[in-house]
mmCIF file of C-alpha atoms in Angstrom:
data_model
loop_
_atom_site.group_PDB
_atom_site.id
_atom_site.type_symbol
_atom_site.label_atom_id
_atom_site.label_comp_id
_atom_site.label_asym_id
_atom_site.label_seq_id
_atom_site.Cartn_x
_atom_site.Cartn_y
_atom_site.Cartn_z
ATOM 1 C CA UNK A 84 183.221 311.866 197.872
ATOM 2 C CA UNK A 85 182.574 308.734 198.532
ATOM 3 C CA UNK A 86 183.868 306.070 201.486
ATOM 4 C CA UNK A 87 185.095 303.982 199.132
ATOM 5 C CA UNK A 88 188.830 303.053 198.891
ATOM 6 C CA UNK A 89 191.823 301.015 196.630
ATOM 7 C CA UNK A 90 195.355 300.205 198.210
ATOM 8 C CA UNK A 91 197.767 299.906 196.152
ATOM 9 C CA UNK A 92 197.263 303.044 193.899
ATOM 10 C CA UNK A 93 200.441 302.391 191.664
ATOM 11 C CA UNK A 94 202.387 299.191 191.789
ATOM 12 C CA UNK A 95 204.935 298.032 189.753
ATOM 13 C CA UNK A 96 205.757 294.203 189.902
ATOM 14 C CA UNK A 97 207.789 291.582 187.814
ATOM 15 C CA UNK A 98 206.094 288.798 185.816
ATOM 16 C CA UNK A 99 205.098 285.930 188.175
ATOM 17 C CA UNK A 100 204.387 287.537 191.292
ATOM 18 C CA UNK A 101 201.068 286.857 193.090
ATOM 19 C CA UNK A 102 199.319 290.325 193.652
ATOM 20 C CA UNK A 103 196.239 291.672 195.749
ATOM 21 C CA UNK A 104 194.566 294.513 194.894
ATOM 22 C CA UNK A 105 192.123 295.800 198.091
ATOM 23 C CA UNK A 106 189.205 297.597 197.811
ATOM 24 C CA UNK A 107 187.157 298.831 201.195
ATOM 25 C CA UNK A 108 183.766 300.459 201.495
ATOM 26 C CA UNK A 109 182.898 301.989 204.699
ATOM 27 C CA UNK A 110 178.857 302.704 203.635
ATOM 28 C CA UNK A 111 177.265 299.606 203.936
ATOM 29 C CA UNK A 112 176.535 298.630 200.424
ATOM 30 C CA UNK A 113 175.751 295.077 199.236
ATOM 31 C CA UNK A 114 176.763 295.124 195.589
ATOM 32 C CA UNK A 115 180.791 295.499 194.343
ATOM 33 C CA UNK A 116 182.270 295.649 191.621
ATOM 34 C CA UNK A 117 185.332 295.100 189.993
ATOM 35 C CA UNK A 118 186.258 297.437 186.554
ATOM 36 C CA UNK A 119 189.346 297.588 184.003
ATOM 37 C CA UNK A 120 189.982 300.269 182.515
ATOM 38 C CA UNK A 121 192.993 300.096 179.678
ATOM 39 C CA UNK A 122 194.394 303.828 179.008
ATOM 40 C CA UNK A 123 191.927 306.354 176.468
ATOM 41 C CA UNK A 124 189.746 303.077 176.687
ATOM 42 C CA UNK A 125 186.284 302.386 178.166
ATOM 43 C CA UNK A 126 185.802 300.445 181.644
ATOM 44 C CA UNK A 127 184.758 296.508 181.495
ATOM 45 C CA UNK A 128 183.732 294.745 184.494
ATOM 46 C CA UNK A 129 185.252 291.610 185.358
ATOM 47 C CA UNK A 130 184.109 290.656 188.366
ATOM 48 C CA UNK A 131 180.915 291.136 191.034
ATOM 49 C CA UNK A 132 179.348 290.534 194.057
ATOM 50 C CA UNK A 133 175.900 290.646 195.285
ATOM 51 C CA UNK A 134 176.703 290.375 198.817
ATOM 52 C CA UNK A 135 179.151 288.323 201.077
ATOM 53 C CA UNK A 136 179.942 285.262 199.666
ATOM 54 C CA UNK A 137 178.653 285.746 195.998
ATOM 55 C CA UNK A 138 180.768 286.426 193.532
ATOM 56 C CA UNK A 139 180.307 286.731 189.227
ATOM 57 C CA UNK A 140 182.580 286.994 186.277
ATOM 58 C CA UNK A 141 181.612 290.153 184.625
ATOM 59 C CA UNK A 142 181.446 290.740 180.749
ATOM 60 C CA UNK A 143 185.704 290.708 180.294
ATOM 61 C CA UNK A 144 187.236 287.417 180.803
ATOM 62 C CA UNK A 145 190.272 287.834 183.208
ATOM 63 C CA UNK A 146 192.100 285.962 184.220
ATOM 64 C CA UNK A 147 191.812 287.089 188.236
ATOM 65 C CA UNK A 148 189.856 286.219 191.167
ATOM 66 C CA UNK A 149 188.150 287.758 193.925
ATOM 67 C CA UNK A 150 186.337 287.176 197.264
ATOM 68 C CA UNK A 151 183.938 288.949 199.281
ATOM 69 C CA UNK A 152 184.269 288.007 202.517
ATOM 70 C CA UNK A 153 183.274 290.939 204.289
ATOM 71 C CA UNK A 154 180.818 293.454 203.117
ATOM 72 C CA UNK A 155 183.445 296.506 202.870
ATOM 73 C CA UNK A 156 185.869 294.545 201.663
ATOM 74 C CA UNK A 157 186.452 292.418 197.911
ATOM 75 C CA UNK A 158 189.889 292.520 196.959
ATOM 76 C CA UNK A 159 191.442 291.116 193.465
ATOM 77 C CA UNK A 160 194.063 288.928 193.386
ATOM 78 C CA UNK A 161 196.460 287.738 190.342
ATOM 79 C CA UNK A 162 198.341 284.456 191.350
ATOM 80 C CA UNK A 163 201.173 285.238 188.434
ATOM 81 C CA UNK A 164 200.797 288.408 187.458
ATOM 82 C CA UNK A 165 201.973 289.064 184.036
ATOM 83 C CA UNK A 166 202.316 292.054 181.486
ATOM 84 C CA UNK A 167 198.940 291.738 179.393
ATOM 85 C CA UNK A 168 198.157 292.543 182.846
ATOM 86 C CA UNK A 169 198.974 295.848 182.966
ATOM 87 C CA UNK A 170 195.699 298.171 183.398
ATOM 88 C CA UNK A 171 194.322 300.307 185.819
ATOM 89 C CA UNK A 172 191.935 298.432 187.917
ATOM 90 C CA UNK A 173 188.849 300.393 189.553
ATOM 91 C CA UNK A 174 186.448 298.814 191.950
ATOM 92 C CA UNK A 175 182.974 300.278 192.502
ATOM 93 C CA UNK A 176 180.120 300.153 195.232
ATOM 94 C CA UNK A 177 176.111 300.263 194.956
ATOM 95 C CA UNK A 178 173.312 299.552 197.455
ATOM 96 C CA UNK A 179 170.430 296.886 196.794
ATOM 97 C CA UNK A 180 168.293 298.391 193.972
ATOM 98 C CA UNK A 181 169.614 302.167 193.541
ATOM 99 C CA UNK A 182 171.292 303.326 190.301
ATOM 100 C CA UNK A 183 174.045 304.932 191.630
ATOM 101 C CA UNK A 184 177.497 303.446 191.909
ATOM 102 C CA UNK A 185 180.524 305.021 194.074
ATOM 103 C CA UNK A 186 184.332 304.497 192.785
ATOM 104 C CA UNK A 187 187.383 304.370 194.384
ATOM 105 C CA UNK A 188 190.619 305.980 192.894
ATOM 106 C CA UNK A 189 191.875 302.989 191.411
ATOM 107 C CA UNK A 190 195.020 300.980 191.252
ATOM 108 C CA UNK A 191 196.971 301.569 188.034
ATOM 109 C CA UNK A 192 199.347 298.414 187.587
ATOM 110 C CA UNK A 193 202.279 297.536 185.814
ATOM 111 C CA UNK A 194 203.863 294.056 185.260
ATOM 112 C CA UNK A 195 207.325 294.202 183.430
ATOM 113 C CA UNK B 119 173.811 292.970 174.188
ATOM 114 C CA UNK B 120 173.834 296.616 175.128
ATOM 115 C CA UNK B 121 176.442 298.907 173.398
ATOM 116 C CA UNK B 122 177.619 302.307 173.658
ATOM 117 C CA UNK B 123 178.923 304.744 171.271
ATOM 118 C CA UNK B 124 181.071 308.103 172.101
ATOM 119 C CA UNK B 125 182.566 309.208 168.737
ATOM 120 C CA UNK B 126 184.193 312.003 169.916
ATOM 121 C CA UNK B 127 187.650 310.753 171.601
ATOM 122 C CA UNK B 128 188.379 314.623 172.342
ATOM 123 C CA UNK B 129 186.917 318.067 172.599
ATOM 124 C CA UNK B 130 188.542 321.230 173.607
ATOM 125 C CA UNK B 131 186.566 324.379 174.507
ATOM 126 C CA UNK B 132 187.076 327.465 175.738
ATOM 127 C CA UNK B 133 186.103 328.921 179.405
ATOM 128 C CA UNK B 134 182.821 329.914 179.389
ATOM 129 C CA UNK B 135 182.061 328.471 176.345
ATOM 130 C CA UNK B 136 178.872 325.951 175.967
ATOM 131 C CA UNK B 137 180.243 322.004 174.660
ATOM 132 C CA UNK B 138 177.661 319.293 173.557
ATOM 133 C CA UNK B 139 179.140 315.606 174.028
ATOM 134 C CA UNK B 140 177.765 312.986 171.814
ATOM 135 C CA UNK B 141 176.866 309.385 173.058
ATOM 136 C CA UNK B 142 174.571 306.986 170.962
ATOM 137 C CA UNK B 143 173.494 303.532 172.540
ATOM 138 C CA UNK B 144 171.699 300.363 171.261
ATOM 139 C CA UNK B 145 169.529 298.118 173.411
ATOM 140 C CA UNK B 146 166.014 296.248 173.072
ATOM 141 C CA UNK B 147 165.057 297.517 176.408
ATOM 142 C CA UNK B 148 162.612 299.461 176.919
ATOM 143 C CA UNK B 149 163.377 300.640 180.457
ATOM 144 C CA UNK B 150 166.954 301.854 181.654
ATOM 145 C CA UNK B 151 168.989 304.403 183.029
ATOM 146 C CA UNK B 152 171.484 306.307 181.195
ATOM 147 C CA UNK B 153 174.304 308.105 182.866
ATOM 148 C CA UNK B 154 177.133 310.369 182.224
ATOM 149 C CA UNK B 155 180.127 310.400 184.708
ATOM 150 C CA UNK B 156 183.245 312.402 184.689
ATOM 151 C CA UNK B 157 186.573 311.073 185.617
ATOM 152 C CA UNK B 158 189.470 314.105 186.289
ATOM 153 C CA UNK B 159 192.618 313.216 185.905
ATOM 154 C CA UNK B 160 194.072 310.938 188.810
ATOM 155 C CA UNK B 161 190.985 311.653 190.589
ATOM 156 C CA UNK B 162 187.713 309.143 191.401
ATOM 157 C CA UNK B 163 185.100 308.924 188.540
ATOM 158 C CA UNK B 164 181.399 310.657 190.054
ATOM 159 C CA UNK B 165 178.169 310.965 188.736
ATOM 160 C CA UNK B 166 177.189 314.026 186.876
ATOM 161 C CA UNK B 167 173.918 313.145 185.949
ATOM 162 C CA UNK B 168 171.357 310.144 185.214
ATOM 163 C CA UNK B 169 168.404 309.853 182.940
ATOM 164 C CA UNK B 170 165.342 307.619 183.348
ATOM 165 C CA UNK B 171 164.476 306.203 180.259
ATOM 166 C CA UNK B 172 160.785 306.538 180.754
ATOM 167 C CA UNK B 173 161.238 310.311 181.658
ATOM 168 C CA UNK B 174 160.575 312.603 178.346
ATOM 169 C CA UNK B 175 161.713 315.485 180.412
ATOM 170 C CA UNK B 176 165.294 315.813 180.162
ATOM 171 C CA UNK B 177 167.646 315.743 182.972
ATOM 172 C CA UNK B 178 169.001 318.890 184.629
ATOM 173 C CA UNK B 179 172.348 319.319 187.155
ATOM 174 C CA UNK B 180 173.259 322.933 187.263
ATOM 175 C CA UNK B 181 175.501 323.462 184.186
ATOM 176 C CA UNK B 182 175.277 320.074 183.009
ATOM 177 C CA UNK B 183 171.965 319.055 180.810
ATOM 178 C CA UNK B 184 171.424 315.909 179.031
ATOM 179 C CA UNK B 185 169.663 315.964 175.482
ATOM 180 C CA UNK B 186 167.723 312.699 175.525
ATOM 181 C CA UNK B 187 166.395 311.046 172.079
ATOM 182 C CA UNK B 188 164.768 307.726 172.774
ATOM 183 C CA UNK B 189 163.909 306.777 169.469
ATOM 184 C CA UNK B 190 166.932 307.662 168.125
ATOM 185 C CA UNK B 191 169.093 306.004 171.292
ATOM 186 C CA UNK B 192 170.982 309.487 171.559
ATOM 187 C CA UNK B 193 171.736 310.928 174.717
ATOM 188 C CA UNK B 194 174.383 313.940 174.268
ATOM 189 C CA UNK B 195 175.256 316.339 177.533
ATOM 190 C CA UNK B 196 175.642 319.524 176.983
ATOM 191 C CA UNK B 197 178.292 321.676 179.287
ATOM 192 C CA UNK B 198 177.163 325.081 179.830
ATOM 193 C CA UNK B 199 179.868 328.107 181.644
ATOM 194 C CA UNK B 200 182.590 325.648 181.288
ATOM 195 C CA UNK B 201 185.260 325.507 183.839
ATOM 196 C CA UNK B 202 188.661 324.948 184.081
ATOM 197 C CA UNK B 203 187.772 321.717 186.299
ATOM 198 C CA UNK B 204 185.503 320.589 183.939
ATOM 199 C CA UNK B 205 188.671 319.035 182.301
ATOM 200 C CA UNK B 206 187.999 315.941 182.687
ATOM 201 C CA UNK B 207 187.509 312.080 180.952
ATOM 202 C CA UNK B 208 183.232 312.308 180.437
ATOM 203 C CA UNK B 209 181.576 308.737 179.609
ATOM 204 C CA UNK B 210 178.276 308.391 178.966
ATOM 205 C CA UNK B 211 176.987 305.087 180.159
ATOM 206 C CA UNK B 212 174.170 302.294 180.183
ATOM 207 C CA UNK B 213 172.275 299.894 183.279
ATOM 208 C CA UNK B 214 169.286 298.250 182.578
ATOM 209 C CA UNK B 215 166.435 299.523 184.884
ATOM 210 C CA UNK B 216 168.000 299.053 188.328
ATOM 211 C CA UNK B 217 166.510 296.295 191.069
ATOM 212 C CA UNK B 218 167.863 293.656 189.143
ATOM 213 C CA UNK B 219 170.292 291.262 190.490
ATOM 214 C CA UNK B 220 173.896 293.210 189.468
ATOM 215 C CA UNK B 221 172.766 296.831 188.263
ATOM 216 C CA UNK B 222 175.717 296.660 185.838
ATOM 217 C CA UNK B 223 176.744 299.344 183.856
ATOM 218 C CA UNK B 224 178.114 299.433 180.276
ATOM 219 C CA UNK B 225 180.577 302.076 179.085
ATOM 220 C CA UNK B 226 181.295 303.946 176.445
ATOM 221 C CA UNK B 227 184.755 304.757 175.546
ATOM 222 C CA UNK B 228 184.788 308.002 176.471
ATOM 223 C CA UNK B 229 185.319 311.888 175.907
ATOM 224 C CA UNK B 230 188.248 313.876 176.816
ATOM 225 C CA UNK B 231 187.480 317.326 177.496
ATOM 226 C CA UNK B 232 189.879 319.685 177.936
ATOM 227 C CA UNK B 233 188.737 323.776 178.843
ATOM 228 C CA UNK B 234 191.089 326.028 177.598
ATOM 229 C CA UNK B 235 191.788 329.244 179.638
#
């Protein structure tokens, strides 16, 4: 399996809390991605990064924000969690012009 | 905009049998990649097989092969000699030719495959 990690794996949190989902990779990949996956549904890209200090919003609008201060680290933050944010969040990374993306195990977030 | 459609939400196959998962896509691009990803229960998504659109020969990886019909925009996955470990959600995905700024993947809704003993 690829060297990409996500923490926490599961999170149950109350409405209004600020949360940060962590994603780290040890492969030196320049590109990193966040996908949102609702149960039984496809993955939708919500954020991506070309490299350090570059971030862009994806195809699906999201109230979350991301940062890329270090190559290996791409955290996602929700300033004020809401029940509509309940979903699975998958992080992925890839190198340069390579087609392959390596996925993390995901964080399953439940906002009550 | 590109779209990917998987019309089979769930499928079931007996162990050792062969199963085919369907995928169609829509794009105006001529140069692109297609993928099948596997997401086992509570485990990481992994790449099963890829196909470059410029290649006419269908990709094969051990028990997994594809039937790529570019004109019909069809990309099915065949799993031969199904094993219990093949039980997973399978996603078909599209990417414009890599080398662009983003290499974004566009996914279908997935097919849940259950391999029965």
